[in-house]
Coordinates of C-alpha atoms and ligand atoms in Angstrom, one line a residue:
M17 CA 26.4 -1.3 34.5
Q18 CA 25.0 1.7 32.6
P19 CA 23.2 4.5 34.4
T20 CA 19.5 4.1 35.0
L21 CA 17.5 5.6 32.2
K22 CA 15.5 8.6 33.4
H23 CA 12.2 10.3 32.4
F24 CA 12.4 13.5 30.4
I25 CA 9.9 16.0 32.0
N26 CA 9.7 19.7 31.5
G27 CA 13.2 19.8 29.9
R28 CA 14.9 17.9 32.7
W29 CA 16.0 14.3 33.2
E30 CA 14.1 12.9 36.3
T31 CA 14.4 9.8 38.4
G32 CA 11.3 7.7 38.8
V33 CA 9.3 6.2 41.7
T34 CA 10.4 2.6 41.1
L35 CA 12.9 0.8 38.8
G36 CA 12.4 -1.5 35.9
V37 CA 14.7 -3.7 33.9
S38 CA 14.8 -4.2 30.1
E39 CA 16.1 -7.6 29.0
N40 CA 17.6 -8.8 25.7
P41 CA 15.1 -11.5 24.4
S42 CA 18.0 -13.1 22.4
D43 CA 20.1 -13.4 25.5
L44 CA 18.4 -13.3 28.8
S45 CA 21.7 -13.0 30.6
E46 CA 22.1 -9.5 29.2
V47 CA 20.3 -6.5 30.8
V48 CA 19.8 -3.9 28.1
A49 CA 18.9 -1.2 30.6
E50 CA 17.6 -0.3 34.0
F51 CA 15.0 2.4 33.8
A52 CA 12.9 4.7 35.9
R53 CA 9.2 4.0 36.3
A54 CA 6.7 6.7 37.1
D55 CA 3.5 6.6 39.1
A56 CA 0.3 8.5 38.3
A57 CA 1.5 11.6 40.1
Q58 CA 4.7 11.8 38.1
A59 CA 2.8 11.3 34.9
E60 CA 0.6 14.2 35.9
T61 CA 3.7 16.4 36.4
A62 CA 4.6 15.7 32.7
I63 CA 1.1 16.4 31.6
R64 CA 1.2 19.8 33.4
A65 CA 4.6 20.6 31.8
A66 CA 3.1 19.9 28.4
A67 CA 0.1 22.0 29.2
D68 CA 2.3 24.9 30.3
A69 CA 4.4 24.6 27.0
R70 CA 1.3 24.4 24.9
D71 CA 1.0 28.1 23.8
S72 CA 4.6 28.7 23.2
W73 CA 5.0 25.7 20.9
A74 CA 1.6 26.3 19.2
D75 CA 2.8 29.9 18.4
S76 CA 6.3 28.8 17.1
A77 CA 7.1 29.6 13.5
P78 CA 7.1 26.9 10.9
Q79 CA 10.9 27.4 10.3
R80 CA 11.6 26.6 14.0
R81 CA 9.5 23.5 13.8
F82 CA 11.2 22.5 10.6
D83 CA 14.6 23.0 12.2
V84 CA 13.8 20.9 15.3
L85 CA 12.3 18.0 13.3
D86 CA 15.0 18.1 10.7
T87 CA 17.7 18.0 13.3
I88 CA 16.1 15.0 15.0
G89 CA 15.7 13.2 11.7
S90 CA 19.3 13.9 10.7
E91 CA 20.7 12.6 14.0
I92 CA 18.6 9.4 13.8
L93 CA 19.8 8.8 10.2
A94 CA 23.4 9.4 11.1
R95 CA 23.2 7.0 14.1
R96 CA 20.9 4.4 12.4
D97 CA 23.4 1.5 12.8
E98 CA 23.8 2.2 16.5
L99 CA 20.1 2.7 17.1
G100 CA 19.3 -0.4 15.1
R101 CA 21.6 -2.4 17.2
L102 CA 20.0 -1.2 20.4
L103 CA 16.6 -2.0 18.9
A104 CA 17.7 -5.5 17.9
R105 CA 19.0 -6.1 21.4
E106 CA 15.9 -4.8 23.2
E107 CA 13.1 -6.0 21.0
G108 CA 14.7 -8.9 19.2
K109 CA 14.1 -8.2 15.5
T110 CA 17.1 -9.0 13.4
L111 CA 19.8 -6.3 12.9
P112 CA 18.9 -5.6 9.2
E113 CA 15.2 -5.2 10.2
A114 CA 16.2 -3.0 13.1
V115 CA 18.5 -0.7 11.1
A116 CA 15.7 -0.4 8.5
E117 CA 13.3 0.6 11.3
A118 CA 15.7 3.2 12.6
T119 CA 16.1 4.6 9.1
R120 CA 12.4 4.8 8.7
A121 CA 12.1 6.7 12.0
G122 CA 14.6 9.3 10.7
Q123 CA 12.8 9.6 7.4
I124 CA 9.5 10.1 9.2
F125 CA 11.0 13.1 11.1
K126 CA 12.4 14.5 7.9
F127 CA 9.0 14.1 6.2
F128 CA 7.2 15.9 9.0
A129 CA 9.8 18.6 9.1
G130 CA 8.6 19.4 5.6
E131 CA 5.0 19.2 6.7
A132 CA 5.7 22.0 9.3
L133 CA 6.5 24.3 6.3
R134 CA 3.6 23.1 4.2
Q135 CA 0.8 24.2 6.5
T136 CA -2.0 25.4 4.3
G137 CA -5.5 26.9 4.6
E138 CA -8.3 27.9 2.4
R139 CA -9.9 31.2 1.7
V140 CA -13.4 30.8 0.3
P141 CA -15.9 33.5 -0.7
S142 CA -18.7 33.9 1.8
V143 CA -22.3 33.5 0.6
R144 CA -22.7 37.0 2.1
P145 CA -21.3 40.1 0.3
G146 CA -18.3 41.8 2.0
V147 CA -17.5 38.7 4.1
E148 CA -14.4 36.5 3.7
V149 CA -14.1 33.0 5.1
D150 CA -10.7 31.5 6.2
I151 CA -10.4 27.8 7.0
T152 CA -7.3 27.0 8.9
R153 CA -5.9 24.2 11.0
E154 CA -4.7 24.8 14.6
P155 CA -2.9 22.5 17.0
V156 CA -5.1 20.3 19.2
G157 CA -3.0 21.0 22.3
V158 CA -1.5 18.4 24.6
V159 CA -1.4 14.9 23.1
G160 CA -0.8 11.7 25.0
L161 CA 1.1 9.1 22.9
I162 CA 0.9 5.5 23.9
A163 CA 3.0 3.0 21.9
P164 CA 3.5 -0.8 21.7
W165 CA 6.8 -2.7 21.8
N166 CA 6.9 -4.1 18.3
F167 CA 8.2 -1.0 16.5
P168 CA 9.9 0.8 19.3
L169 CA 11.4 3.5 17.1
A170 CA 9.1 3.8 14.1
I171 CA 5.7 4.0 15.9
P172 CA 6.8 6.6 18.4
A173 CA 8.3 8.5 15.5
W174 CA 5.1 8.5 13.5
K175 CA 3.2 9.8 16.5
I176 CA 5.8 12.3 17.9
A177 CA 6.8 13.9 14.6
P178 CA 3.4 14.9 13.3
A179 CA 2.3 16.0 16.8
L180 CA 5.2 18.4 17.0
A181 CA 5.1 19.4 13.4
H182 CA 1.5 20.5 13.8
G183 CA 2.3 22.5 17.0
N184 CA 1.1 20.2 19.8
T185 CA 3.0 19.3 22.9
V186 CA 3.6 15.7 23.8
V187 CA 3.6 13.2 26.7
F188 CA 5.0 9.9 25.3
K189 CA 4.5 6.6 27.2
P190 CA 6.4 3.8 25.5
A191 CA 5.7 0.1 26.2
E192 CA 7.5 -1.2 29.3
L193 CA 9.4 -3.8 27.2
V194 CA 11.3 -1.2 25.2
P195 CA 12.3 1.7 27.4
A196 CA 15.9 2.0 26.0
C197 CA 14.7 2.6 22.5
A198 CA 12.2 5.2 23.8
H199 CA 15.0 6.8 25.9
A200 CA 17.4 7.0 22.9
L201 CA 14.8 8.7 20.9
A202 CA 14.0 11.1 23.7
E203 CA 17.6 11.9 24.2
I204 CA 17.9 13.0 20.6
I205 CA 14.7 15.0 20.8
S206 CA 15.9 16.7 24.0
R207 CA 18.8 18.3 22.2
A208 CA 16.9 19.5 19.1
G209 CA 15.8 23.0 20.3
L210 CA 12.3 22.5 21.7
P211 CA 11.0 24.6 24.6
A212 CA 11.0 22.9 28.0
G213 CA 7.8 20.8 28.4
A214 CA 7.0 20.5 24.6
F215 CA 8.1 16.9 24.6
N216 CA 8.0 14.6 27.7
L217 CA 9.0 11.0 28.1
V218 CA 7.3 9.1 31.0
M219 CA 8.1 5.4 31.4
G220 CA 5.9 3.1 33.5
S221 CA 3.0 0.8 33.2
G222 CA 0.0 1.2 31.0
R223 CA -2.4 0.8 34.0
S224 CA -0.8 3.7 35.8
V225 CA 1.0 6.1 33.4
G226 CA -1.1 5.1 30.4
Q227 CA -4.4 5.4 32.2
T228 CA -3.4 8.7 33.7
L229 CA -2.9 10.1 30.2
V230 CA -6.2 8.7 29.0
D231 CA -8.1 10.2 32.0
H232 CA -6.4 13.5 32.5
P233 CA -8.5 16.6 31.6
L234 CA -5.4 18.5 30.4
V235 CA -4.7 15.9 27.7
D236 CA -6.6 17.0 24.6
A237 CA -6.0 14.0 22.4
I238 CA -4.8 10.4 22.7
S239 CA -3.1 8.4 20.0
F240 CA -2.7 4.7 20.9
T241 CA -1.3 1.7 19.1
G242 CA -1.6 -1.6 20.8
S243 CA -4.1 -4.4 21.4
T244 CA -7.8 -4.2 20.7
S245 CA -8.8 -4.9 24.2
V246 CA -6.7 -2.0 25.7
G247 CA -7.8 0.2 22.8
E248 CA -11.4 -0.4 23.5
G249 CA -11.0 0.7 27.2
I250 CA -9.2 3.8 26.1
L251 CA -11.9 4.6 23.6
K252 CA -14.6 4.5 26.2
A253 CA -12.7 6.6 28.8
A254 CA -11.4 9.2 26.3
T255 CA -14.8 9.6 24.6
A256 CA -16.5 10.0 27.9
R257 CA -14.5 13.1 28.6
R258 CA -14.7 14.2 24.8
A259 CA -10.9 13.9 24.2
K260 CA -9.9 13.3 20.6
V261 CA -8.8 9.7 20.2
Q262 CA -7.0 7.7 17.5
L263 CA -6.5 3.9 17.9
E264 CA -4.4 1.5 15.8
M265 CA -5.1 -2.0 17.0
G266 CA -4.8 -5.6 16.0
G267 CA -5.1 -7.4 12.7
K268 CA -5.7 -10.9 11.2
N269 CA -4.5 -10.0 7.8
P270 CA -5.3 -12.2 4.8
L271 CA -3.0 -12.9 1.9
V272 CA -4.9 -14.3 -1.0
V273 CA -3.0 -16.4 -3.5
L274 CA -4.8 -17.2 -6.7
D275 CA -4.1 -20.1 -9.2
D276 CA -2.4 -17.7 -11.6
A277 CA 0.0 -16.2 -9.1
D278 CA 3.8 -16.3 -9.7
L279 CA 4.6 -19.1 -7.2
G280 CA 8.0 -17.7 -6.2
R281 CA 6.6 -14.3 -5.6
A282 CA 3.6 -15.6 -3.6
L283 CA 5.9 -17.7 -1.4
D284 CA 8.2 -14.7 -0.8
C285 CA 5.1 -12.6 0.2
A286 CA 3.8 -15.3 2.5
V287 CA 7.1 -16.0 4.2
Q288 CA 8.0 -12.4 4.6
G289 CA 4.5 -11.3 5.6
A290 CA 3.9 -14.1 8.1
F291 CA 7.2 -14.7 9.8
Y292 CA 9.6 -11.8 9.5
S293 CA 9.9 -9.6 12.5
T294 CA 8.9 -12.9 14.3
G295 CA 5.4 -12.3 13.1
Q296 CA 5.1 -9.5 15.6
R297 CA 3.6 -7.0 13.2
C298 CA 0.0 -5.8 13.2
T299 CA 0.2 -6.1 9.4
A300 CA 1.5 -9.7 9.4
S301 CA -0.2 -12.2 7.0
S302 CA -1.6 -14.7 9.4
R303 CA -4.2 -16.1 7.1
I304 CA -3.0 -17.3 3.8
I305 CA -5.9 -18.1 1.5
V306 CA -5.0 -20.2 -1.5
T307 CA -7.2 -21.2 -4.4
A308 CA -7.6 -24.9 -5.3
G309 CA -5.5 -25.1 -8.4
L310 CA -2.3 -24.0 -6.6
H311 CA -3.1 -25.1 -3.1
G312 CA -1.1 -28.4 -3.1
R313 CA 2.1 -27.1 -4.7
F314 CA 1.9 -23.9 -2.6
V315 CA 1.5 -25.6 0.7
Q316 CA 4.3 -28.0 0.1
A317 CA 6.7 -25.2 -1.0
L318 CA 5.6 -22.9 1.9
R319 CA 6.2 -25.7 4.4
E320 CA 9.8 -26.2 3.0
R321 CA 10.5 -22.5 3.0
T322 CA 9.2 -22.2 6.6
Q323 CA 11.4 -25.1 7.8
A324 CA 14.4 -23.5 6.2
L325 CA 14.1 -20.2 8.1
V326 CA 17.1 -19.4 10.3
V327 CA 15.9 -18.6 13.9
D328 CA 18.7 -17.2 16.0
H329 CA 20.1 -14.3 18.0
A330 CA 18.9 -11.0 16.5
L331 CA 22.5 -9.7 16.1
K332 CA 23.9 -12.9 14.5
R333 CA 24.7 -12.6 10.9
G334 CA 22.4 -14.8 8.9
S335 CA 19.5 -14.8 11.4
E336 CA 16.3 -14.4 9.5
I337 CA 13.9 -14.6 12.5
G338 CA 14.8 -13.3 15.9
P339 CA 13.4 -14.4 19.2
V340 CA 9.9 -13.6 20.4
A341 CA 9.9 -10.3 22.3
S342 CA 8.9 -11.6 25.8
E343 CA 8.2 -14.7 27.7
A344 CA 4.5 -13.8 28.0
Q345 CA 4.2 -13.4 24.2
L346 CA 6.0 -16.7 23.6
A347 CA 3.6 -18.4 26.0
Q348 CA 0.7 -17.0 24.1
N349 CA 2.1 -18.1 20.8
L350 CA 2.7 -21.6 22.1
S351 CA -0.8 -21.8 23.6
Y352 CA -2.3 -20.9 20.2
V353 CA -0.2 -23.7 18.6
E354 CA -1.7 -26.1 21.2
L355 CA -5.2 -24.7 20.6
G356 CA -4.8 -25.2 16.8
R357 CA -4.0 -28.9 17.3
R358 CA -6.8 -29.3 19.7
E359 CA -9.4 -27.7 17.5
G360 CA -8.4 -29.9 14.6
A361 CA -6.2 -27.6 12.4
E362 CA -3.7 -29.7 10.5
W363 CA -0.2 -29.0 11.9
L364 CA 2.4 -28.7 9.1
T365 CA 5.6 -27.6 10.9
G366 CA 7.0 -25.5 13.7
G367 CA 5.6 -24.1 16.9
E368 CA 8.2 -25.4 19.2
R369 CA 10.5 -23.7 21.7
L370 CA 14.0 -23.7 20.4
Q371 CA 17.4 -23.7 22.3
R372 CA 20.2 -21.6 20.9
D373 CA 23.7 -20.7 22.1
T374 CA 22.2 -18.0 24.3
R375 CA 19.1 -18.5 26.4
G376 CA 16.3 -16.6 24.8
H377 CA 12.6 -16.7 23.7
Y378 CA 13.1 -18.7 20.6
M379 CA 10.5 -20.6 18.7
S380 CA 10.2 -22.2 15.3
P381 CA 7.8 -20.6 12.9
A382 CA 4.5 -22.5 12.9
L383 CA 2.3 -23.4 9.9
F384 CA -1.1 -25.0 9.9
L385 CA -3.8 -25.9 7.5
A386 CA -6.9 -24.4 9.1
E387 CA -10.7 -24.1 8.5
P388 CA -12.1 -20.6 8.5
Q389 CA -13.9 -21.1 11.8
H390 CA -10.9 -22.2 13.8
R391 CA -9.9 -19.7 16.4
L392 CA -6.3 -20.1 15.1
A393 CA -7.7 -18.5 11.9
R394 CA -9.7 -15.8 13.6
E395 CA -7.8 -14.4 16.5
E396 CA -4.8 -12.3 16.5
I397 CA -1.8 -14.2 17.8
F398 CA 1.0 -11.7 17.2
G399 CA 3.7 -14.2 16.7
P400 CA 5.2 -16.5 14.0
V401 CA 2.1 -18.6 13.6
A402 CA 0.3 -18.7 10.3
C403 CA -2.4 -20.8 8.7
V404 CA -3.3 -21.7 5.1
I405 CA -7.0 -21.8 4.3
R406 CA -8.2 -23.4 1.0
A407 CA -10.7 -21.6 -1.2
A408 CA -12.5 -22.9 -4.3
D409 CA -12.0 -19.8 -6.4
Y410 CA -11.4 -16.0 -6.3
D411 CA -15.0 -15.2 -5.1
E412 CA -14.7 -17.6 -2.1
A413 CA -11.2 -16.3 -1.4
L414 CA -12.4 -12.7 -1.2
A415 CA -15.3 -13.7 1.0
L416 CA -12.9 -15.5 3.4
A417 CA -10.5 -12.6 3.3
N418 CA -13.3 -10.3 4.5
D419 CA -14.7 -12.8 7.1
T420 CA -12.9 -11.3 10.1
P421 CA -13.6 -8.7 12.7
Y422 CA -10.3 -7.0 11.7
G423 CA -9.6 -4.8 8.7
L424 CA -6.0 -3.5 8.7
C425 CA -4.3 -4.9 5.6
A426 CA -5.3 -7.4 2.9
G427 CA -3.0 -8.8 0.2
I428 CA -3.5 -10.7 -3.1
C429 CA -1.0 -12.4 -5.3
T430 CA -2.3 -12.8 -8.9
A431 CA -1.4 -12.1 -12.5
S432 CA -5.0 -11.1 -13.2
L433 CA -5.6 -7.4 -13.6
K434 CA -9.3 -8.1 -13.2
H435 CA -9.0 -9.8 -9.9
A436 CA -6.4 -7.4 -8.6
T437 CA -8.6 -4.5 -9.4
H438 CA -11.6 -6.1 -7.9
F439 CA -9.7 -7.0 -4.8
K440 CA -8.4 -3.5 -4.3
R441 CA -11.9 -2.2 -4.4
H442 CA -13.7 -4.9 -2.3
A443 CA -11.2 -6.0 0.3
Q444 CA -12.5 -4.6 3.6
A445 CA -9.2 -3.2 4.9
G446 CA -7.6 0.1 5.2
M447 CA -4.6 -1.0 3.2
V448 CA -4.4 -3.4 0.2
M449 CA -1.3 -5.0 -1.3
V450 CA -1.1 -6.6 -4.8
N451 CA 1.8 -9.0 -5.3
L452 CA 3.5 -7.6 -2.1
P453 CA 3.6 -8.8 1.5
T454 CA 0.9 -7.4 3.7
A455 CA 3.6 -6.0 6.0
G456 CA 5.9 -3.3 4.8
V457 CA 4.5 0.2 4.1
D458 CA 5.7 3.6 2.9
Y459 CA 6.2 6.3 5.5
H460 CA 4.7 9.2 3.5
V461 CA 1.1 7.8 2.9
P462 CA -1.7 7.1 5.3
F463 CA -1.6 4.0 7.5
G464 CA -4.6 2.5 9.3
G465 CA -7.4 0.1 9.1
R466 CA -11.2 -0.5 9.3
K467 CA -13.5 -2.5 11.6
A468 CA -11.8 -3.6 14.9
S469 CA -8.4 -2.6 13.7
S470 CA -8.6 1.1 13.9
H471 CA -10.6 4.0 15.1
G472 CA -10.3 7.7 14.1
P473 CA -8.3 9.4 11.4
R474 CA -5.3 7.8 9.7
E475 CA -1.7 8.0 10.9
Q476 CA 1.2 9.1 8.7
G477 CA 1.6 11.1 5.6
R478 CA -0.4 14.3 5.0
H479 CA -3.5 12.6 6.5
A480 CA -1.9 12.8 9.9
A481 CA -3.0 16.4 10.1
E482 CA -6.6 15.3 10.6
F483 CA -5.8 14.0 14.0
Y484 CA -3.1 16.4 15.1
T485 CA -5.0 19.6 14.2
T486 CA -8.4 21.0 14.6
V487 CA -10.1 23.0 12.0
K488 CA -11.1 26.7 12.5
T489 CA -13.4 28.6 10.2
A490 CA -13.0 32.4 10.6
Y491 CA -15.4 35.0 9.1
T492 CA -14.2 38.6 8.4
H493 CA -16.2 41.6 7.4
A494 CA -13.9 44.1 5.8
S495 CA -15.3 47.3 7.5
Ligands
NAP6 P1 -0.9 -3.5 24.6 O1 -0.8 -4.4 25.7 O2 -2.3 -3.0 24.2 O3 -0.1 -2.2 25.0 C1 0.1 -1.1 24.1 C2 0.5 0.1 25.0 O4 -0.6 0.5 25.8 C3 1.6 -0.1 26.0 O5 2.4 1.0 26.1 C4 0.9 -0.5 27.3 O6 1.7 -0.3 28.4 C5 -0.2 0.5 27.2 N1 -1.4 0.2 28.1 C6 -1.7 -1.0 28.6 N2 -2.8 -0.9 29.3 C7 -3.2 0.4 29.3 C8 -4.2 1.1 29.9 N3 -5.2 0.6 30.6 N4 -4.3 2.4 29.6 C9 -3.4 3.0 28.8 N5 -2.4 2.4 28.2 C10 -2.3 1.1 28.5 O7 -0.2 -4.0 23.2 P2 1.2 -4.6 23.1 O8 1.2 -5.9 23.9 O9 2.3 -3.6 23.5 O10 1.4 -4.8 21.5 C11 0.8 -5.8 20.9 C12 -0.5 -5.4 20.2 O11 -0.4 -4.1 19.5 C13 -1.0 -6.3 19.2 O12 -2.4 -6.6 19.4 C14 -0.8 -5.6 17.8 O13 -1.7 -6.0 16.8 C15 -1.0 -4.2 18.2 N6 -0.3 -3.3 17.3 C16 -1.1 -2.6 16.4 C17 -0.4 -1.8 15.5 C18 -1.3 -1.0 14.5 O14 -0.8 0.0 14.0 N7 -2.5 -1.4 14.2 C19 0.9 -1.7 15.5 C20 1.7 -2.4 16.4 C21 1.0 -3.2 17.3 P3 2.6 -1.4 29.0 O15 4.0 -0.9 28.9 O16 2.2 -1.6 30.4 O17 2.4 -2.7 28.2
MG7 MG1 0.6 -6.0 26.2

């Protein structure tokens, strides 16, 4: 048995108040890690450490921040295979997907290392003679980072890296399902040259550790990725005490397929977007809206492609779809499959629990023909469950695509420049994909959505500065 994973608080590894266990969803006989869990008081210790380190890190030189982040990025990239393997074991995405995620986490740290050097401001003439105006960005202070389980390396990376690059100190609370990934990241960060307290890892439940971060007066800003329901509670609590808050929440992302689409490409986009990573992506295509002329052929081919997907152990060569991450998520997925049948959606394939050589949370990818009003077609499921909705033409497809409380990503497959251009402009989503899957984004450009999917400034790329800094306007009279 490996040693119990510890919290990282004020530059030291600390035991917790209780213990938790992280399981391998591909093989429930394997314990991935035993980990320390904090209570609210221990979370508060980490918050105080971050507050004490605040000035020293805020005053650090850009070269030092660059060096720290670049060191972290280099180590992640050098160890991407090992980290990817850990991720695949703990979260259940396939090994190639997991290695790609580890790579992305390394690239994110490298990108934000550069951002630490590229801090800029503006000097503008005052409207008054003899006065100069400087507009600069300063760190926000202590940031609380709360992450979900589905991208256990990349999402923490895209919060921690910009937070540190812009001079903030961090308390990071990972999801309880993925402590080993969080710990591996923290272990790399712990050796990169930060002052004690600048980065803290506290593991434990959302209700206790997460809520303490949200409510604590020393936490200046909260960046949260997770479900809409938890996000809404965080928004209320953080706003009430005027903390800065950024939320990335759910999605019910449409992929529109028009009659003139390249059928092979559209199928690739649908299969990849709906089912890869076991459908556990906030950008997954869970509503596939197909116009009448291609509908019959598309549905038949998509059904065949879905049935051919290989669902197995995340580490097995040839696995295309790993297990669902947890028993609770699997139960939710299966209950939506049941609901779909009950409410009259036409079942095409999948949606069944599967047995494999090892005992794990396996299910076959599910495909339905649904009507726009079905709950199956409206609510986020966060699993390998997709539905096809028929549209008469482009105009109806666009209206259906936008008929959702969510607005994270929207995709279209078409050969028409006119429709692609119109869709890019009129899709009510933060991100739009043309002839690409809705899931799968670059790391150097903004990420985020509209409506119930997001709140606050965008994450990633240069736009991350909006959340992780606060603007100062300074006036100087020369005499
Ligand atoms: P979740 O239940 O909302 O949990 C997200 C994080 O919040 C976890 O670390 C959780 O801790 C914590 N938390 C729970 N209750 C809390 C509270 N009262 N106060 C503070 N923190 C609290 O989401 P999930 O089940 O991990 O992830 C699935 C959801 O995330 C899906 O809805 C998906 O769409 C969304 N998601 C969105 C994006 C995006 O960028 N838009 C990306 C990935 C996932 P625990 O460890 O106790 O669970
Ligand atoms: Mg949850």
